Amino acid sequence: MARMRQKADLPTKVCAACGRPFAWRRKWARDWPQVKYCSDRCRAAKPSIPES
């Protein structure tokens, strides 16, 4: 059986909406490079890109 990793050993990113750091989660394993937001709340409140 595999040993548990320490939370400090997991990769982290900074949320694009709130600016807080968040750690890798197992449910994000397949698409970690595309993850930008720490939660559904931040994803819903993402900054809109102004159209020019």
CSV table of N, CA, C and O in Angstrom, one decimal:
chain,number,residue,atom,x,y,z
A,1,MET,N,0.8,-1.2,0.0
A,1,MET,CA,0.0,0.0,0.0
A,1,MET,C,0.9,1.2,0.0
A,1,MET,O,1.9,1.3,0.7
A,2,ALA,N,0.5,2.2,-0.8
A,2,ALA,CA,1.3,3.4,-0.9
A,2,ALA,C,1.2,4.3,0.3
A,2,ALA,O,0.1,4.3,1.0
A,3,ARG,N,2.3,5.0,0.6
A,3,ARG,CA,2.2,5.9,1.8
A,3,ARG,C,1.6,7.2,1.4
A,3,ARG,O,1.7,7.7,0.3
A,4,MET,N,1.0,7.8,2.4
A,4,MET,CA,0.3,9.1,2.2
A,4,MET,C,1.4,10.2,2.0
A,4,MET,O,2.4,10.2,2.7
A,5,ARG,N,1.1,11.1,1.1
A,5,ARG,CA,2.0,12.3,1.0
A,5,ARG,C,1.7,13.3,2.0
A,5,ARG,O,0.5,13.5,2.3
A,6,GLN,N,2.7,14.1,2.4
A,6,GLN,CA,2.4,15.2,3.2
A,6,GLN,C,1.8,16.4,2.3
A,6,GLN,O,2.2,16.5,1.2
A,7,LYS,N,0.9,17.1,2.9
A,7,LYS,CA,0.3,18.2,2.1
A,7,LYS,C,1.4,19.2,1.6
A,7,LYS,O,1.2,19.8,0.5
A,8,ALA,N,2.4,19.4,2.4
A,8,ALA,CA,3.5,20.3,2.0
A,8,ALA,C,4.2,19.8,0.7
A,8,ALA,O,4.9,20.6,0.0
A,9,ASP,N,4.2,18.5,0.5
A,9,ASP,CA,4.9,17.9,-0.7
A,9,ASP,C,4.1,18.0,-2.0
A,9,ASP,O,4.7,17.7,-3.0
A,10,LEU,N,2.8,18.4,-1.9
A,10,LEU,CA,2.0,18.5,-3.1
A,10,LEU,C,2.3,19.7,-3.9
A,10,LEU,O,2.6,20.8,-3.3
A,11,PRO,N,2.1,19.7,-5.2
A,11,PRO,CA,2.3,20.9,-6.0
A,11,PRO,C,1.2,22.0,-5.6
A,11,PRO,O,0.1,21.6,-5.3
A,12,THR,N,1.6,23.2,-5.7
A,12,THR,CA,0.6,24.3,-5.5
A,12,THR,C,0.5,25.3,-6.6
A,12,THR,O,1.4,25.4,-7.4
A,13,LYS,N,-0.6,26.0,-6.6
A,13,LYS,CA,-0.8,27.1,-7.6
A,13,LYS,C,-1.4,28.3,-6.9
A,13,LYS,O,-1.9,28.1,-5.8
A,14,VAL,N,-1.5,29.4,-7.5
A,14,VAL,CA,-2.2,30.6,-7.0
A,14,VAL,C,-3.5,30.8,-7.8
A,14,VAL,O,-3.5,30.7,-9.0
A,15,CYS,N,-4.6,30.9,-7.1
A,15,CYS,CA,-5.9,31.1,-7.7
A,15,CYS,C,-5.9,32.4,-8.5
A,15,CYS,O,-5.5,33.4,-8.0
A,16,ALA,N,-6.5,32.3,-9.7
A,16,ALA,CA,-6.5,33.5,-10.6
A,16,ALA,C,-7.6,34.5,-10.2
A,16,ALA,O,-7.5,35.6,-10.5
A,17,ALA,N,-8.6,34.1,-9.3
A,17,ALA,CA,-9.6,35.0,-8.9
A,17,ALA,C,-9.3,35.6,-7.6
A,17,ALA,O,-9.4,36.8,-7.4
A,18,CYS,N,-8.9,34.8,-6.6
A,18,CYS,CA,-8.8,35.4,-5.2
A,18,CYS,C,-7.3,35.6,-4.8
A,18,CYS,O,-7.0,36.3,-3.9
A,19,GLY,N,-6.4,35.0,-5.6
A,19,GLY,CA,-4.9,35.1,-5.3
A,19,GLY,C,-4.4,34.3,-4.2
A,19,GLY,O,-3.2,34.4,-3.8
A,20,ARG,N,-5.2,33.4,-3.6
A,20,ARG,CA,-4.7,32.5,-2.6
A,20,ARG,C,-4.1,31.3,-3.1
A,20,ARG,O,-4.5,30.8,-4.2
A,21,PRO,N,-3.1,30.7,-2.4
A,21,PRO,CA,-2.5,29.5,-2.9
A,21,PRO,C,-3.4,28.3,-2.6
A,21,PRO,O,-4.1,28.3,-1.6
A,22,PHE,N,-3.4,27.3,-3.5
A,22,PHE,CA,-4.1,26.1,-3.3
A,22,PHE,C,-3.3,24.9,-3.7
A,22,PHE,O,-2.4,25.0,-4.6
A,23,ALA,N,-3.5,23.7,-3.1
A,23,ALA,CA,-2.7,22.5,-3.4
A,23,ALA,C,-3.4,21.6,-4.4
A,23,ALA,O,-4.7,21.6,-4.5
A,24,TRP,N,-2.7,20.7,-5.0
A,24,TRP,CA,-3.1,19.7,-5.9
A,24,TRP,C,-4.2,18.8,-5.1
A,24,TRP,O,-4.0,18.5,-4.0
A,25,ARG,N,-5.2,18.4,-5.9
A,25,ARG,CA,-6.2,17.5,-5.3
A,25,ARG,C,-6.3,16.3,-6.3
A,25,ARG,O,-6.1,16.5,-7.5
A,26,ARG,N,-6.7,15.2,-5.7
A,26,ARG,CA,-6.7,14.0,-6.5
A,26,ARG,C,-7.7,14.1,-7.7
A,26,ARG,O,-7.5,13.6,-8.8
A,27,LYS,N,-8.8,14.8,-7.5
A,27,LYS,CA,-9.8,15.0,-8.5
A,27,LYS,C,-9.3,15.8,-9.7
A,27,LYS,O,-9.9,15.8,-10.8
A,28,TRP,N,-8.2,16.6,-9.5
A,28,TRP,CA,-7.6,17.4,-10.5
A,28,TRP,C,-6.4,16.7,-11.2
A,28,TRP,O,-5.7,17.3,-12.0
A,29,ALA,N,-6.2,15.4,-10.9
A,29,ALA,CA,-5.0,14.7,-11.4
A,29,ALA,C,-4.9,14.7,-12.9
A,29,ALA,O,-3.8,14.9,-13.4
A,30,ARG,N,-6.0,14.5,-13.6
A,30,ARG,CA,-6.0,14.4,-15.1
A,30,ARG,C,-5.7,15.8,-15.7
A,30,ARG,O,-5.1,15.8,-16.8
A,31,ASP,N,-6.2,16.8,-15.1
A,31,ASP,CA,-6.1,18.1,-15.8
A,31,ASP,C,-5.5,19.2,-15.0
A,31,ASP,O,-5.9,20.4,-15.0
A,32,TRP,N,-4.5,18.9,-14.1
A,32,TRP,CA,-3.8,19.8,-13.3
A,32,TRP,C,-3.3,21.0,-14.0
A,32,TRP,O,-3.4,22.2,-13.6
A,33,PRO,N,-2.7,20.9,-15.2
A,33,PRO,CA,-2.2,22.0,-16.0
A,33,PRO,C,-3.2,23.1,-16.3
A,33,PRO,O,-3.0,24.3,-16.4
A,34,GLN,N,-4.5,22.7,-16.5
A,34,GLN,CA,-5.6,23.6,-16.8
A,34,GLN,C,-6.3,24.2,-15.6
A,34,GLN,O,-7.1,25.1,-15.8
A,35,VAL,N,-6.1,23.7,-14.4
A,35,VAL,CA,-6.7,24.2,-13.3
A,35,VAL,C,-6.2,25.6,-12.9
A,35,VAL,O,-5.0,25.8,-12.8
A,36,LYS,N,-7.2,26.6,-12.8
A,36,LYS,CA,-6.8,28.0,-12.5
A,36,LYS,C,-7.4,28.5,-11.3
A,36,LYS,O,-6.9,29.5,-10.7
A,37,TYR,N,-8.5,27.9,-10.8
A,37,TYR,CA,-9.3,28.4,-9.7
A,37,TYR,C,-9.3,27.4,-8.6
A,37,TYR,O,-9.4,26.2,-8.8
A,38,CYS,N,-9.3,27.9,-7.3
A,38,CYS,CA,-9.3,27.0,-6.2
A,38,CYS,C,-10.7,26.4,-5.8
A,38,CYS,O,-10.7,25.4,-5.1
A,39,SER,N,-11.7,27.0,-6.3
A,39,SER,CA,-13.1,26.5,-5.9
A,39,SER,C,-14.1,26.9,-7.0
A,39,SER,O,-13.8,27.8,-7.9
A,40,ASP,N,-15.3,26.4,-6.9
A,40,ASP,CA,-16.4,26.7,-7.8
A,40,ASP,C,-16.8,28.2,-7.6
A,40,ASP,O,-17.1,28.9,-8.6
A,41,ARG,N,-16.7,28.7,-6.4
A,41,ARG,CA,-17.0,30.0,-6.1
A,41,ARG,C,-16.1,31.0,-6.9
A,41,ARG,O,-16.5,32.0,-7.5
A,42,CYS,N,-14.8,30.7,-6.8
A,42,CYS,CA,-13.8,31.6,-7.5
A,42,CYS,C,-14.0,31.4,-9.0
A,42,CYS,O,-13.9,32.4,-9.8
A,43,ARG,N,-14.3,30.3,-9.5
A,43,ARG,CA,-14.5,30.1,-11.0
A,43,ARG,C,-15.7,30.9,-11.4
A,43,ARG,O,-15.7,31.5,-12.5
A,44,ALA,N,-16.8,31.0,-10.6
A,44,ALA,CA,-18.0,31.7,-11.0
A,44,ALA,C,-17.7,33.2,-10.9
A,44,ALA,O,-18.3,34.0,-11.7
A,45,ALA,N,-16.8,33.6,-10.1
A,45,ALA,CA,-16.5,35.1,-9.9
A,45,ALA,C,-15.2,35.5,-10.6
A,45,ALA,O,-14.6,36.5,-10.3
A,46,LYS,N,-14.8,34.7,-11.6
A,46,LYS,CA,-13.6,35.0,-12.3
A,46,LYS,C,-13.6,36.3,-13.0
A,46,LYS,O,-14.7,36.8,-13.4
A,47,PRO,N,-12.5,37.0,-13.1
A,47,PRO,CA,-12.5,38.3,-13.7
A,47,PRO,C,-12.8,38.2,-15.2
A,47,PRO,O,-12.3,37.4,-15.9
A,48,SER,N,-13.7,39.1,-15.6
A,48,SER,CA,-14.1,39.0,-17.0
A,48,SER,C,-13.1,39.7,-17.9
A,48,SER,O,-12.5,40.7,-17.4
A,49,ILE,N,-12.9,39.3,-19.1
A,49,ILE,CA,-11.9,39.8,-20.0
A,49,ILE,C,-12.7,40.9,-20.8
A,49,ILE,O,-13.7,40.6,-21.5
A,50,PRO,N,-12.3,42.2,-20.7
A,50,PRO,CA,-13.0,43.2,-21.5
A,50,PRO,C,-12.8,43.0,-23.0
A,50,PRO,O,-11.7,42.7,-23.5
A,51,GLU,N,-13.9,43.2,-23.7
A,51,GLU,CA,-13.8,43.0,-25.2
A,51,GLU,C,-13.4,44.4,-25.8
A,51,GLU,O,-13.9,45.4,-25.4
A,52,SER,N,-12.5,44.3,-26.7
A,52,SER,CA,-12.1,45.6,-27.3
A,52,SER,C,-12.5,45.7,-28.8
A,52,SER,O,-12.8,44.8,-29.5
